[in-house]
Amino acid sequence: GENVEQHPSTLSVQEGDSAVIKCTYSDSASNYFPWYKQELGKRPQLIIDIRSNVGEKKDQRIAVTLNKTAKHFSLHITETQPEDSAVYFCAASSGDDKIIFGKGTRLHILP
Amino acid sequence: EAGVVQSPRYKIIEKKQPVAFWCNPISGHNTLYWYRQNLGQGPELLIRYENEEAVDDSQLPKDRFSAERLKGVDSTLKIQPAELGDSAVYLCASSSAGSGTDTQYFGPGTRLTVL
């Protein structure tokens, strides 16, 4: 089955700097890669997703890149703001339509 | 549009007691998921429903966990009896179709503490 690895587990960046979170997956049949943001005590919310026919997708300060050959994808947040502090989860949809989540990255935006 | 609704939000029980969680998905969403999220981990799928049919329950510990979605709308997840290791947040999610590429919308979760 699919296995998703996410790094780093914790990330601290200065406000205004960029943050990058990386994930790898194992199932070459995976074709959908969503990213969720979860604030403390709240539900995971989709912030951006990418499908296997696209290499990069951008939405304002957030971008995701996908390298299918290497089986890795990354989340990039530019011009970080205090409200970006949260736990971010990557996920991959395997060939059997099951979504497997990474273990999460706790992002701290430092003032 | 209302999001996924779950209740209760918090539940504290003693081990060996039963507990039930309720979920109301987004209107029109045929697919419903139950996840368990342990502290510091990502959500892990327990069961997935397409309408009233459980199409993936391979990760559901069937000796103590059960779920139902009788009319293809609301769903209930039950644990009987609860064990200390069941302490976690139980998340319900829904999507418009069962394809793994459809966006899943999560409810606020039920935080279960087993003493």
Short mmCIF file of N, CA, C and O in Angstrom, two decimals, chain A residues 38 89 102-104, chain B residues 37-44:
data_model
loop_
_atom_site.label_atom_id
_atom_site.label_comp_id
_atom_site.label_asym_id
_atom_site.label_seq_id
_atom_site.Cartn_x
_atom_site.Cartn_y
_atom_site.Cartn_z
N GLN A 38 -3.98 22.37 9.66
CA GLN A 38 -4.77 22.13 10.86
C GLN A 38 -4.28 23.02 11.99
O GLN A 38 -3.16 22.84 12.48
N PHE A 89 -0.36 18.92 6.77
CA PHE A 89 -0.31 17.51 6.39
C PHE A 89 -0.31 17.39 4.87
O PHE A 89 -1.14 18.00 4.19
N GLY A 102 0.58 12.10 5.58
CA GLY A 102 1.86 12.16 6.26
C GLY A 102 1.63 12.44 7.73
O GLY A 102 0.50 12.67 8.17
N LYS A 103 2.71 12.46 8.50
CA LYS A 103 2.59 12.64 9.94
C LYS A 103 2.51 14.10 10.36
O LYS A 103 2.31 14.40 11.54
N GLY A 104 2.68 15.00 9.42
CA GLY A 104 2.48 16.40 9.73
C GLY A 104 3.77 17.16 10.00
O GLY A 104 4.79 16.59 10.43
N GLN B 37 -7.27 10.25 14.56
CA GLN B 37 -6.04 11.04 14.58
C GLN B 37 -5.45 11.01 15.98
O GLN B 37 -5.99 11.59 16.93
N ASN B 38 -4.33 10.31 16.09
CA ASN B 38 -3.61 10.29 17.36
C ASN B 38 -2.78 11.56 17.48
O ASN B 38 -2.44 12.20 16.48
N LEU B 39 -2.43 11.91 18.69
CA LEU B 39 -1.70 13.14 18.97
C LEU B 39 -0.40 13.17 18.17
O LEU B 39 0.39 12.23 18.20
N GLY B 40 -0.21 14.23 17.43
CA GLY B 40 1.04 14.39 16.68
C GLY B 40 1.12 13.56 15.41
O GLY B 40 2.20 13.43 14.82
N GLN B 41 0.00 13.00 14.99
CA GLN B 41 -0.02 12.16 13.79
C GLN B 41 -1.04 12.68 12.79
O GLN B 41 -1.90 13.50 13.12
N GLY B 42 -0.95 12.17 11.58
CA GLY B 42 -1.95 12.48 10.59
C GLY B 42 -3.17 11.59 10.75
O GLY B 42 -3.12 10.57 11.44
N PRO B 43 -4.28 11.97 10.12
CA PRO B 43 -5.48 11.13 10.19
C PRO B 43 -5.25 9.76 9.55
O PRO B 43 -4.57 9.66 8.52
N GLU B 44 -5.82 8.74 10.15
CA GLU B 44 -5.74 7.37 9.62
C GLU B 44 -7.15 6.87 9.37
O GLU B 44 -8.00 6.91 10.26
#
